[in-house]
Amino acid sequence: MNEKFSVPVHTAIIMDGNGRWAKKRGLKRTEGHKKGVEIVRRIVKASADYGMKFLTLYAFSTENWRRSKEEVNFLFHLFVTAINEYIPELKENKIKINFIGDPSPLPDFVKRSIQHAFNETAGNDRMILNIALDYGGRREIVQAVNKILSLGKKAKITEETFKNFLYTAGQPDPDLIIRTGGEKRLSNFLLYQSAYSELFFTDTLWPDFTEKEYLEILKDYSKRERRFGKAT
Ligand code: IPE
Ligand code: IPE
Ligand code: MG
């Protein structure tokens, strides 16, 4: 406790392994998602308490529409219930919720809930919690290009100004990206923003992820040397 380490300004998490967690226990995949939501709650609180400024959680990818209709529908209802229940706690912890992704394909009840949570927490400034919902990194980049084209001027785009057209406009790139569930891939997550992120992969399935392991990962991160191409 109280051991000093430098906390990433921005951490992003690919919360994977809910389905396998449930399967191992002979339960339906949806039970894994339910358990996963409880973990989200604890990790969000821990992040704000450590002094993190931005936390981005991958909740639903543009590819996740390929799952069964039942699972997709279950996930959307679970998000809405969890978000609504969670608003008072977000307010208490001064956390502002923000959604990254393209909301247009989402069902109306999800869009309304996103807007409501955003409005309710807009005044908070201790930490920004980005929920990547119907998020795809390639789509984000292509949409940015289209926005730029629609401006119709011969605007000179730099690497920095390009960022203003991404969903994460105004936010620093993730310092650390954690993926649970054992897979070693990004699955279309933060493709532009992850250029220099530190990556951490753990076999732990998301519903088994604990604050203790999170702290160990953050400490591991703080020992890494980020060279950004420089020689030491
Ligand atoms: C991550 O867990 C949650 C979402 C993608 C919504 P999975 O549902 O992908 O779990 P596994 O990978 O099948 O175990
Ligand atoms: C990535 O997990 C997306 C989220 C965690 C929301 P997936 O389970 O969808 O990734 P793949 O299909 O194994 O690449
Ligand atoms: Mg998965």
CSV table of C-alpha atoms and ligand atoms in Angstrom, one decimal:
chain,number,residue,atom,x,y,z
A,1,MET,CA,0.0,0.0,0.0
A,2,ASN,CA,1.0,3.6,-0.7
A,3,GLU,CA,4.0,2.4,-2.7
A,4,LYS,CA,4.8,5.2,-5.2
A,5,PHE,CA,4.4,4.5,-8.9
A,6,SER,CA,3.5,6.7,-11.8
A,7,VAL,CA,0.0,6.1,-12.9
A,8,PRO,CA,-0.8,6.4,-16.6
A,9,VAL,CA,-2.7,9.5,-17.6
A,10,HIS,CA,-4.8,7.4,-19.9
A,11,THR,CA,-5.4,3.7,-19.7
A,12,ALA,CA,-7.5,1.7,-22.1
A,13,ILE,CA,-8.8,-1.8,-21.5
A,14,ILE,CA,-10.0,-4.5,-23.9
A,15,MET,CA,-12.3,-6.4,-21.5
A,16,ASP,CA,-12.3,-9.9,-23.0
A,17,GLY,CA,-13.2,-13.3,-21.8
A,18,ASN,CA,-16.7,-13.1,-20.5
A,19,GLY,CA,-18.0,-15.9,-22.7
A,20,ARG,CA,-15.2,-18.3,-21.8
A,21,TRP,CA,-15.6,-17.5,-18.1
A,22,ALA,CA,-19.3,-18.5,-18.3
A,23,LYS,CA,-18.6,-21.6,-20.4
A,24,LYS,CA,-16.0,-22.9,-17.9
A,25,ARG,CA,-18.8,-22.8,-15.3
A,26,GLY,CA,-21.4,-24.4,-17.5
A,27,LEU,CA,-23.3,-21.1,-17.6
A,28,LYS,CA,-24.7,-19.1,-20.5
A,29,ARG,CA,-22.4,-16.5,-22.1
A,30,THR,CA,-24.8,-13.8,-20.8
A,31,GLU,CA,-23.9,-14.7,-17.2
A,32,GLY,CA,-20.3,-13.8,-18.1
A,33,HIS,CA,-21.3,-10.4,-19.3
A,34,LYS,CA,-23.3,-9.8,-16.1
A,35,LYS,CA,-20.3,-10.6,-14.0
A,36,GLY,CA,-18.2,-8.5,-16.2
A,37,VAL,CA,-20.2,-5.4,-15.4
A,38,GLU,CA,-19.5,-5.8,-11.7
A,39,ILE,CA,-15.8,-5.8,-12.5
A,40,VAL,CA,-16.1,-2.6,-14.6
A,41,ARG,CA,-17.6,-0.8,-11.6
A,42,ARG,CA,-14.6,-1.7,-9.4
A,43,ILE,CA,-12.0,-0.9,-12.0
A,44,VAL,CA,-13.5,2.4,-12.8
A,45,LYS,CA,-13.5,3.4,-9.1
A,46,ALA,CA,-10.0,2.2,-8.6
A,47,SER,CA,-8.7,4.1,-11.6
A,48,ALA,CA,-10.2,7.4,-10.4
A,49,ASP,CA,-8.7,6.7,-6.9
A,50,TYR,CA,-5.3,6.1,-8.3
A,51,GLY,CA,-5.5,9.5,-10.0
A,52,MET,CA,-5.9,8.4,-13.6
A,53,LYS,CA,-7.4,11.1,-15.8
A,54,PHE,CA,-8.8,9.0,-18.7
A,55,LEU,CA,-10.0,5.5,-18.7
A,56,THR,CA,-11.3,3.9,-22.0
A,57,LEU,CA,-13.2,0.7,-21.9
A,58,TYR,CA,-13.9,-1.4,-25.0
A,59,ALA,CA,-17.5,-2.5,-24.5
A,60,PHE,CA,-18.8,-3.4,-28.0
A,61,SER,CA,-16.9,-3.4,-31.3
A,62,THR,CA,-18.2,-2.8,-34.8
A,63,GLU,CA,-17.5,-6.5,-35.3
A,64,ASN,CA,-19.6,-7.6,-32.3
A,65,TRP,CA,-22.7,-7.2,-34.4
A,66,ARG,CA,-21.8,-10.5,-35.9
A,67,ARG,CA,-22.9,-12.3,-32.7
A,68,SER,CA,-26.3,-13.8,-32.2
A,69,LYS,CA,-29.2,-11.3,-32.1
A,70,GLU,CA,-30.0,-12.6,-28.6
A,71,GLU,CA,-26.5,-11.8,-27.3
A,72,VAL,CA,-26.3,-8.4,-28.9
A,73,ASN,CA,-29.7,-7.5,-27.5
A,74,PHE,CA,-28.8,-8.8,-24.1
A,75,LEU,CA,-25.6,-6.7,-24.1
A,76,PHE,CA,-27.5,-3.5,-25.0
A,77,HIS,CA,-30.0,-4.0,-22.2
A,78,LEU,CA,-27.2,-4.8,-19.8
A,79,PHE,CA,-25.4,-1.6,-20.8
A,80,VAL,CA,-28.5,0.5,-20.3
A,81,THR,CA,-29.3,-1.0,-16.9
A,82,ALA,CA,-25.7,-0.7,-15.7
A,83,ILE,CA,-25.3,2.9,-16.9
A,84,ASN,CA,-28.6,4.0,-15.3
A,85,GLU,CA,-27.7,2.3,-12.0
A,86,TYR,CA,-24.2,3.7,-12.1
A,87,ILE,CA,-24.9,7.4,-12.7
A,88,PRO,CA,-25.2,8.3,-8.9
A,89,GLU,CA,-21.8,6.6,-8.3
A,90,LEU,CA,-20.2,8.4,-11.2
A,91,LYS,CA,-21.5,11.7,-9.8
A,92,GLU,CA,-20.2,10.9,-6.3
A,93,ASN,CA,-16.8,10.0,-7.7
A,94,LYS,CA,-16.8,13.1,-10.0
A,95,ILE,CA,-16.4,11.0,-13.1
A,96,LYS,CA,-17.6,12.2,-16.5
A,97,ILE,CA,-18.8,9.6,-18.9
A,98,ASN,CA,-18.2,9.9,-22.6
A,99,PHE,CA,-19.1,7.5,-25.4
A,100,ILE,CA,-16.8,6.8,-28.3
A,101,GLY,CA,-18.1,5.2,-31.4
A,102,ASP,CA,-20.8,5.8,-34.0
A,103,PRO,CA,-24.1,5.8,-32.2
A,104,SER,CA,-26.2,5.9,-35.3
A,105,PRO,CA,-26.7,2.1,-35.7
A,106,LEU,CA,-27.6,1.7,-32.0
A,107,PRO,CA,-31.2,1.1,-30.9
A,108,ASP,CA,-33.0,4.3,-29.8
A,109,PHE,CA,-33.2,3.2,-26.1
A,110,VAL,CA,-29.4,2.8,-26.0
A,111,LYS,CA,-28.9,6.3,-27.7
A,112,ARG,CA,-31.2,7.9,-25.2
A,113,SER,CA,-29.4,6.3,-22.3
A,114,ILE,CA,-26.0,7.4,-23.6
A,115,GLN,CA,-27.2,10.9,-24.0
A,116,HIS,CA,-28.8,10.9,-20.5
A,117,ALA,CA,-25.6,9.6,-18.8
A,118,PHE,CA,-23.5,12.1,-20.7
A,119,ASN,CA,-25.7,15.0,-19.7
A,120,GLU,CA,-25.9,13.9,-16.0
A,121,THR,CA,-22.1,13.6,-15.6
A,122,ALA,CA,-21.0,16.5,-18.0
A,123,GLY,CA,-19.9,18.7,-15.1
A,124,ASN,CA,-17.5,16.2,-13.6
A,125,ASP,CA,-13.8,16.6,-13.9
A,126,ARG,CA,-11.9,14.1,-11.8
A,127,MET,CA,-11.7,11.4,-14.5
A,128,ILE,CA,-13.1,10.9,-18.0
A,129,LEU,CA,-14.5,7.5,-18.6
A,130,ASN,CA,-14.8,6.7,-22.3
A,131,ILE,CA,-17.0,3.8,-23.2
A,132,ALA,CA,-16.2,2.5,-26.6
A,133,LEU,CA,-19.6,1.4,-27.8
A,134,ASP,CA,-20.1,0.3,-31.4
A,135,TYR,CA,-16.5,1.4,-31.8
A,136,GLY,CA,-14.2,0.4,-34.6
A,137,GLY,CA,-10.8,2.0,-35.1
A,138,ARG,CA,-10.9,1.7,-38.9
A,139,ARG,CA,-14.4,3.2,-39.1
A,140,GLU,CA,-13.2,6.1,-36.8
A,141,ILE,CA,-10.3,6.9,-39.2
A,142,VAL,CA,-12.5,6.6,-42.3
A,143,GLN,CA,-15.2,8.9,-40.7
A,144,ALA,CA,-12.4,11.4,-39.8
A,145,VAL,CA,-11.3,11.4,-43.4
A,146,ASN,CA,-14.9,12.0,-44.6
A,147,LYS,CA,-15.4,14.8,-42.1
A,148,ILE,CA,-12.2,16.5,-43.4
A,149,LEU,CA,-13.3,16.0,-47.0
A,150,SER,CA,-16.7,17.5,-46.2
A,151,LEU,CA,-15.1,20.7,-45.1
A,152,GLY,CA,-14.2,21.0,-48.7
A,153,LYS,CA,-11.2,23.2,-48.2
A,154,LYS,CA,-7.6,22.6,-48.9
A,155,ALA,CA,-6.9,22.3,-45.2
A,156,LYS,CA,-3.5,21.0,-44.4
A,157,ILE,CA,-3.8,18.1,-42.1
A,158,THR,CA,-1.1,17.2,-39.7
A,159,GLU,CA,-0.8,14.2,-37.4
A,160,GLU,CA,-2.0,16.5,-34.5
A,161,THR,CA,-4.9,18.2,-36.3
A,162,PHE,CA,-6.0,14.8,-37.6
A,163,LYS,CA,-6.6,13.8,-34.0
A,164,ASN,CA,-9.3,16.5,-33.7
A,165,PHE,CA,-11.5,14.5,-36.1
A,166,LEU,CA,-11.3,11.3,-34.0
A,167,TYR,CA,-13.8,10.4,-31.3
A,168,THR,CA,-11.1,11.1,-28.7
A,169,ALA,CA,-10.5,14.7,-29.9
A,170,GLY,CA,-8.8,16.7,-27.2
A,171,GLN,CA,-7.7,13.7,-25.2
A,172,PRO,CA,-4.2,12.3,-24.9
A,173,ASP,CA,-3.4,9.0,-26.5
A,174,PRO,CA,-3.6,5.9,-24.2
A,175,ASP,CA,-0.3,5.4,-22.4
A,176,LEU,CA,-1.3,1.8,-21.6
A,177,ILE,CA,-3.6,-0.7,-23.3
A,178,ILE,CA,-4.5,-3.8,-21.3
A,179,ARG,CA,-6.2,-6.8,-22.8
A,180,THR,CA,-7.6,-9.6,-20.6
A,181,GLY,CA,-8.7,-13.0,-21.9
A,182,GLY,CA,-5.4,-14.2,-23.3
A,183,GLU,CA,-5.7,-13.0,-27.0
A,184,LYS,CA,-2.8,-10.9,-28.2
A,185,ARG,CA,-4.5,-8.6,-30.7
A,186,LEU,CA,-6.1,-5.1,-30.7
A,187,SER,CA,-9.3,-6.2,-32.5
A,188,ASN,CA,-9.8,-2.8,-34.2
A,189,PHE,CA,-9.3,-0.8,-30.9
A,190,LEU,CA,-7.8,2.7,-31.0
A,191,LEU,CA,-5.8,2.1,-34.1
A,192,TYR,CA,-4.6,5.7,-34.6
A,193,GLN,CA,-4.2,6.5,-30.9
A,194,SER,CA,-2.3,3.3,-29.9
A,195,ALA,CA,0.8,4.1,-32.0
A,196,TYR,CA,3.0,4.4,-28.9
A,197,SER,CA,0.9,2.8,-26.2
A,198,GLU,CA,2.5,0.3,-23.9
A,199,LEU,CA,0.7,-3.1,-24.3
A,200,PHE,CA,-0.1,-5.5,-21.6
A,201,PHE,CA,-1.8,-8.9,-22.1
A,202,THR,CA,-3.1,-11.1,-19.3
A,203,ASP,CA,-4.7,-14.5,-19.5
A,204,THR,CA,-7.1,-13.6,-16.8
A,205,LEU,CA,-10.7,-13.6,-18.1
A,206,TRP,CA,-12.4,-10.3,-17.5
A,207,PRO,CA,-14.9,-11.5,-14.9
A,208,ASP,CA,-11.9,-12.8,-12.8
A,209,PHE,CA,-9.9,-9.5,-13.1
A,210,THR,CA,-9.2,-7.9,-9.8
A,211,GLU,CA,-8.0,-4.5,-8.5
A,212,LYS,CA,-4.9,-6.4,-7.2
A,213,GLU,CA,-3.9,-7.5,-10.7
A,214,TYR,CA,-4.7,-4.1,-12.1
A,215,LEU,CA,-2.4,-2.5,-9.6
A,216,GLU,CA,0.4,-5.0,-10.5
A,217,ILE,CA,-0.1,-4.1,-14.2
A,218,LEU,CA,0.1,-0.4,-13.4
A,219,LYS,CA,3.3,-0.9,-11.4
A,220,ASP,CA,4.7,-2.9,-14.3
A,221,TYR,CA,3.8,-0.1,-16.6
A,222,SER,CA,5.5,2.5,-14.4
A,223,LYS,CA,8.8,0.5,-14.7
A,224,ARG,CA,8.8,0.5,-18.5
A,225,GLU,CA,11.0,2.9,-20.3
A,226,ARG,CA,9.1,4.8,-23.0
A,227,ARG,CA,11.6,5.8,-25.5
A,228,PHE,CA,9.4,7.1,-28.3
A,229,GLY,CA,12.2,6.4,-30.8
A,230,LYS,CA,14.9,8.1,-28.9
A,231,ALA,CA,18.2,6.5,-28.0
A,232,THR,CA,19.0,6.1,-24.3
B,1,IPE,C1,-15.9,-9.6,-24.1
B,1,IPE,O1,-16.0,-10.9,-23.8
B,1,IPE,C2,-17.1,-8.8,-24.0
B,1,IPE,C3,-17.6,-8.3,-25.4
B,1,IPE,C4,-16.9,-8.5,-26.5
B,1,IPE,C5,-18.9,-7.6,-25.4
B,1,IPE,P1,-16.4,-12.0,-24.9
B,1,IPE,O2,-17.9,-12.1,-25.0
B,1,IPE,O3,-15.7,-11.7,-26.2
B,1,IPE,O4,-15.8,-13.3,-24.2
B,1,IPE,P2,-15.1,-14.5,-25.0
B,1,IPE,O5,-13.9,-13.9,-25.7
B,1,IPE,O6,-16.1,-15.1,-25.9
B,1,IPE,O7,-14.6,-15.4,-23.9
B,2,IPE,C1,-12.9,-7.3,-28.5
B,2,IPE,O1,-13.2,-8.5,-28.0
B,2,IPE,C2,-14.1,-6.3,-28.3
B,2,IPE,C3,-14.4,-6.0,-26.9
B,2,IPE,C4,-13.8,-6.4,-25.8
B,2,IPE,C5,-15.6,-5.2,-26.8
B,2,IPE,P1,-13.7,-9.7,-29.1
B,2,IPE,O2,-14.0,-10.9,-28.3
B,2,IPE,O3,-14.9,-9.1,-29.9
B,2,IPE,O4,-12.5,-9.8,-30.0
B,2,IPE,P2,-12.1,-10.9,-31.0
B,2,IPE,O5,-13.3,-11.3,-31.8
B,2,IPE,O6,-11.6,-12.1,-30.2
B,2,IPE,O7,-11.0,-10.3,-31.8
B,3,MG,MG,-13.9,-12.3,-26.9
